[in-house]
């Protein structure tokens, strides 16, 4: 099985390790605004350091709208969304699903002056395997492809200003 790991490292990087036991059992890391946001975003203007309140809003929104987000993505690709389990309409089921995932948070301001929060969820249910594949996750915004990563990593962009997910379904910008 082939896999590619992309790990992004800034020259000077500041991060804070957090624990939000009401949201998940693992750790989270908040990357400072001085960290260059590594993904190509057509509307990127400047970095932003998410606050704990921003993180809590992002997590709550994820739990409450996960089903809607995932079915919208499936629908946009003309895939059968009826196979996505309806139990995920329940925020407590979503919370349980991601409870053993560690988190990475970063932020930026877009050209419309909206605050965008990036949340990366890394599955640490099997800590030995996770430590191997997600080595350095506290220091680098982490994103892998194929195999293990497809099954154990999720990423979302949340527009804090507009209280909605950013759907990355095309290359022309935000929907």
Short mmCIF file of C-alpha atoms in Angstrom, two decimals:
data_model
loop_
_atom_site.label_atom_id
_atom_site.label_comp_id
_atom_site.label_asym_id
_atom_site.label_seq_id
_atom_site.Cartn_x
_atom_site.Cartn_y
_atom_site.Cartn_z
CA UNK A 1 0.00 0.00 0.00
CA UNK A 2 1.40 3.36 -1.03
CA UNK A 3 0.93 6.51 0.92
CA UNK A 4 2.15 10.04 0.77
CA UNK A 5 2.50 12.27 3.77
CA UNK A 6 2.52 15.99 3.44
CA UNK A 7 3.68 17.82 6.51
CA UNK A 8 3.89 21.59 6.49
CA UNK A 9 6.54 23.33 8.55
CA UNK A 10 6.88 27.06 9.01
CA UNK A 11 10.23 28.67 9.78
CA UNK A 12 9.06 30.02 13.13
CA UNK A 13 6.04 28.32 14.51
CA UNK A 14 4.03 28.98 17.63
CA UNK A 15 1.35 26.67 18.91
CA UNK A 16 -0.57 25.97 22.08
CA UNK A 17 -1.62 22.52 23.26
CA UNK A 18 -5.16 22.40 24.65
CA UNK A 19 -7.53 19.87 26.18
CA UNK A 20 -11.27 20.33 25.80
CA UNK A 21 -12.67 17.41 27.75
CA UNK A 22 -16.28 18.42 27.04
CA UNK A 23 -15.58 17.93 23.32
CA UNK A 24 -12.98 15.14 23.03
CA UNK A 25 -10.62 13.06 25.17
CA UNK A 26 -7.35 13.72 23.34
CA UNK A 27 -5.32 16.84 22.74
CA UNK A 28 -5.69 19.76 20.42
CA UNK A 29 -3.15 22.20 19.08
CA UNK A 30 -3.89 25.78 18.11
CA UNK A 31 -1.47 27.19 15.58
CA UNK A 32 -0.59 30.86 15.90
CA UNK A 33 -1.36 33.39 13.15
CA UNK A 34 2.34 33.65 12.36
CA UNK A 35 2.25 30.12 10.96
CA UNK A 36 1.86 30.28 7.21
CA UNK A 37 -1.40 28.62 6.30
CA UNK A 38 -0.19 25.82 4.01
CA UNK A 39 -3.19 25.22 1.76
CA UNK A 40 -3.93 27.24 -1.36
CA UNK A 41 -6.92 29.42 -0.58
CA UNK A 42 -7.97 31.90 -3.27
CA UNK A 43 -9.46 34.24 -0.67
CA UNK A 44 -6.63 34.10 1.91
CA UNK A 45 -5.74 37.56 3.24
CA UNK A 46 -3.84 37.08 6.53
CA UNK A 47 -3.28 34.64 9.37
CA UNK A 48 -5.47 34.49 12.46
CA UNK A 49 -4.96 32.79 15.81
CA UNK A 50 -8.17 31.03 16.89
CA UNK A 51 -9.31 31.61 20.48
CA UNK A 52 -10.72 28.93 22.78
CA UNK A 53 -14.20 30.39 22.19
CA UNK A 54 -13.65 30.16 18.41
CA UNK A 55 -12.64 26.52 18.84
CA UNK A 56 -15.69 25.72 20.96
CA UNK A 57 -18.00 27.33 18.38
CA UNK A 58 -16.29 25.36 15.61
CA UNK A 59 -16.59 22.06 17.50
CA UNK A 60 -20.25 22.68 18.39
CA UNK A 61 -21.04 23.59 14.79
CA UNK A 62 -19.30 20.43 13.57
CA UNK A 63 -21.31 18.25 15.96
CA UNK A 64 -24.59 19.94 15.03
CA UNK A 65 -24.19 20.06 11.24
CA UNK A 66 -21.92 17.11 10.41
CA UNK A 67 -24.73 15.14 8.75
CA UNK A 68 -25.81 18.11 6.65
CA UNK A 69 -22.23 18.84 5.55
CA UNK A 70 -21.41 15.26 4.57
CA UNK A 71 -24.68 14.72 2.67
CA UNK A 72 -24.24 18.05 0.84
CA UNK A 73 -20.77 16.97 -0.27
CA UNK A 74 -22.08 13.59 -1.47
CA UNK A 75 -24.95 15.31 -3.26
CA UNK A 76 -22.60 17.75 -5.01
CA UNK A 77 -20.76 14.78 -6.55
CA UNK A 78 -24.07 13.12 -7.49
CA UNK A 79 -23.34 10.28 -5.07
CA UNK A 80 -26.04 8.42 -3.18
CA UNK A 81 -26.36 10.30 0.09
CA UNK A 82 -29.04 7.92 1.39
CA UNK A 83 -26.26 5.51 2.45
CA UNK A 84 -24.84 8.05 4.89
CA UNK A 85 -26.13 7.02 8.31
CA UNK A 86 -28.97 9.19 9.57
CA UNK A 87 -27.83 8.60 13.15
CA UNK A 88 -25.25 11.34 12.48
CA UNK A 89 -28.04 13.91 12.61
CA UNK A 90 -27.67 13.53 16.39
CA UNK A 91 -24.85 15.78 17.71
CA UNK A 92 -24.05 13.39 20.57
CA UNK A 93 -23.44 10.54 18.08
CA UNK A 94 -21.09 12.79 16.07
CA UNK A 95 -19.28 13.79 19.26
CA UNK A 96 -18.86 10.11 20.14
CA UNK A 97 -17.57 9.33 16.62
CA UNK A 98 -14.80 11.95 16.90
CA UNK A 99 -14.20 11.70 20.66
CA UNK A 100 -10.83 9.93 20.32
CA UNK A 101 -9.60 12.19 17.53
CA UNK A 102 -6.90 14.76 18.30
CA UNK A 103 -7.39 18.17 16.77
CA UNK A 104 -5.38 20.76 14.86
CA UNK A 105 -6.70 24.30 14.60
CA UNK A 106 -5.49 27.16 12.45
CA UNK A 107 -7.17 30.28 11.20
CA UNK A 108 -7.09 32.98 8.61
CA UNK A 109 -8.97 36.06 7.51
CA UNK A 110 -10.25 35.95 3.96
CA UNK A 111 -10.54 38.82 1.47
CA UNK A 112 -14.12 39.47 2.65
CA UNK A 113 -12.75 39.90 6.21
CA UNK A 114 -14.46 36.71 7.34
CA UNK A 115 -12.70 34.61 9.96
CA UNK A 116 -12.08 31.06 8.78
CA UNK A 117 -11.16 28.26 11.19
CA UNK A 118 -9.41 25.14 9.92
CA UNK A 119 -10.01 22.01 11.98
CA UNK A 120 -8.08 18.84 11.31
CA UNK A 121 -9.30 15.70 13.06
CA UNK A 122 -6.72 12.93 13.51
CA UNK A 123 -7.91 9.52 14.70
CA UNK A 124 -5.98 8.49 17.81
CA UNK A 125 -8.18 5.52 18.74
CA UNK A 126 -5.19 3.25 18.05
CA UNK A 127 -2.47 5.38 19.67
CA UNK A 128 0.45 3.25 18.52
CA UNK A 129 -0.57 3.46 14.88
CA UNK A 130 -1.58 7.13 15.16
CA UNK A 131 1.75 8.08 16.73
CA UNK A 132 3.51 6.41 13.80
CA UNK A 133 1.46 8.00 11.01
CA UNK A 134 0.81 11.38 12.65
CA UNK A 135 4.30 11.90 13.99
CA UNK A 136 4.93 15.64 14.51
CA UNK A 137 1.24 16.57 14.48
CA UNK A 138 1.71 19.06 17.35
CA UNK A 139 4.35 20.98 15.42
CA UNK A 140 3.03 20.89 11.85
CA UNK A 141 -0.31 21.21 10.14
CA UNK A 142 -0.65 17.67 8.97
CA UNK A 143 -2.35 16.19 5.93
CA UNK A 144 -1.83 12.76 4.42
CA UNK A 145 -3.30 10.93 1.44
CA UNK A 146 -4.33 7.33 0.74
CA UNK A 147 -4.78 4.27 2.94
CA UNK A 148 -4.50 5.04 6.64
CA UNK A 149 -5.06 8.78 6.15
CA UNK A 150 -8.27 8.37 4.14
CA UNK A 151 -9.78 6.43 7.01
CA UNK A 152 -8.30 8.34 9.95
CA UNK A 153 -8.24 12.01 9.06
CA UNK A 154 -10.95 14.60 8.36
CA UNK A 155 -10.59 18.31 7.68
CA UNK A 156 -13.13 21.12 7.69
CA UNK A 157 -13.15 24.86 7.16
CA UNK A 158 -15.64 26.80 9.25
CA UNK A 159 -16.57 30.39 8.47
CA UNK A 160 -16.89 31.79 11.98
CA UNK A 161 -18.19 35.15 10.72
CA UNK A 162 -21.08 33.60 8.78
CA UNK A 163 -21.57 30.55 11.01
CA UNK A 164 -21.31 28.02 8.19
CA UNK A 165 -18.94 25.51 6.67
CA UNK A 166 -16.83 26.45 3.70
CA UNK A 167 -17.50 23.93 0.95
CA UNK A 168 -14.41 23.26 -1.10
CA UNK A 169 -16.07 21.66 -4.09
CA UNK A 170 -14.59 23.69 -6.88
CA UNK A 171 -11.53 25.82 -7.61
CA UNK A 172 -13.34 29.09 -8.11
CA UNK A 173 -13.40 29.96 -4.41
CA UNK A 174 -15.96 29.62 -1.69
CA UNK A 175 -19.52 28.53 -2.27
#
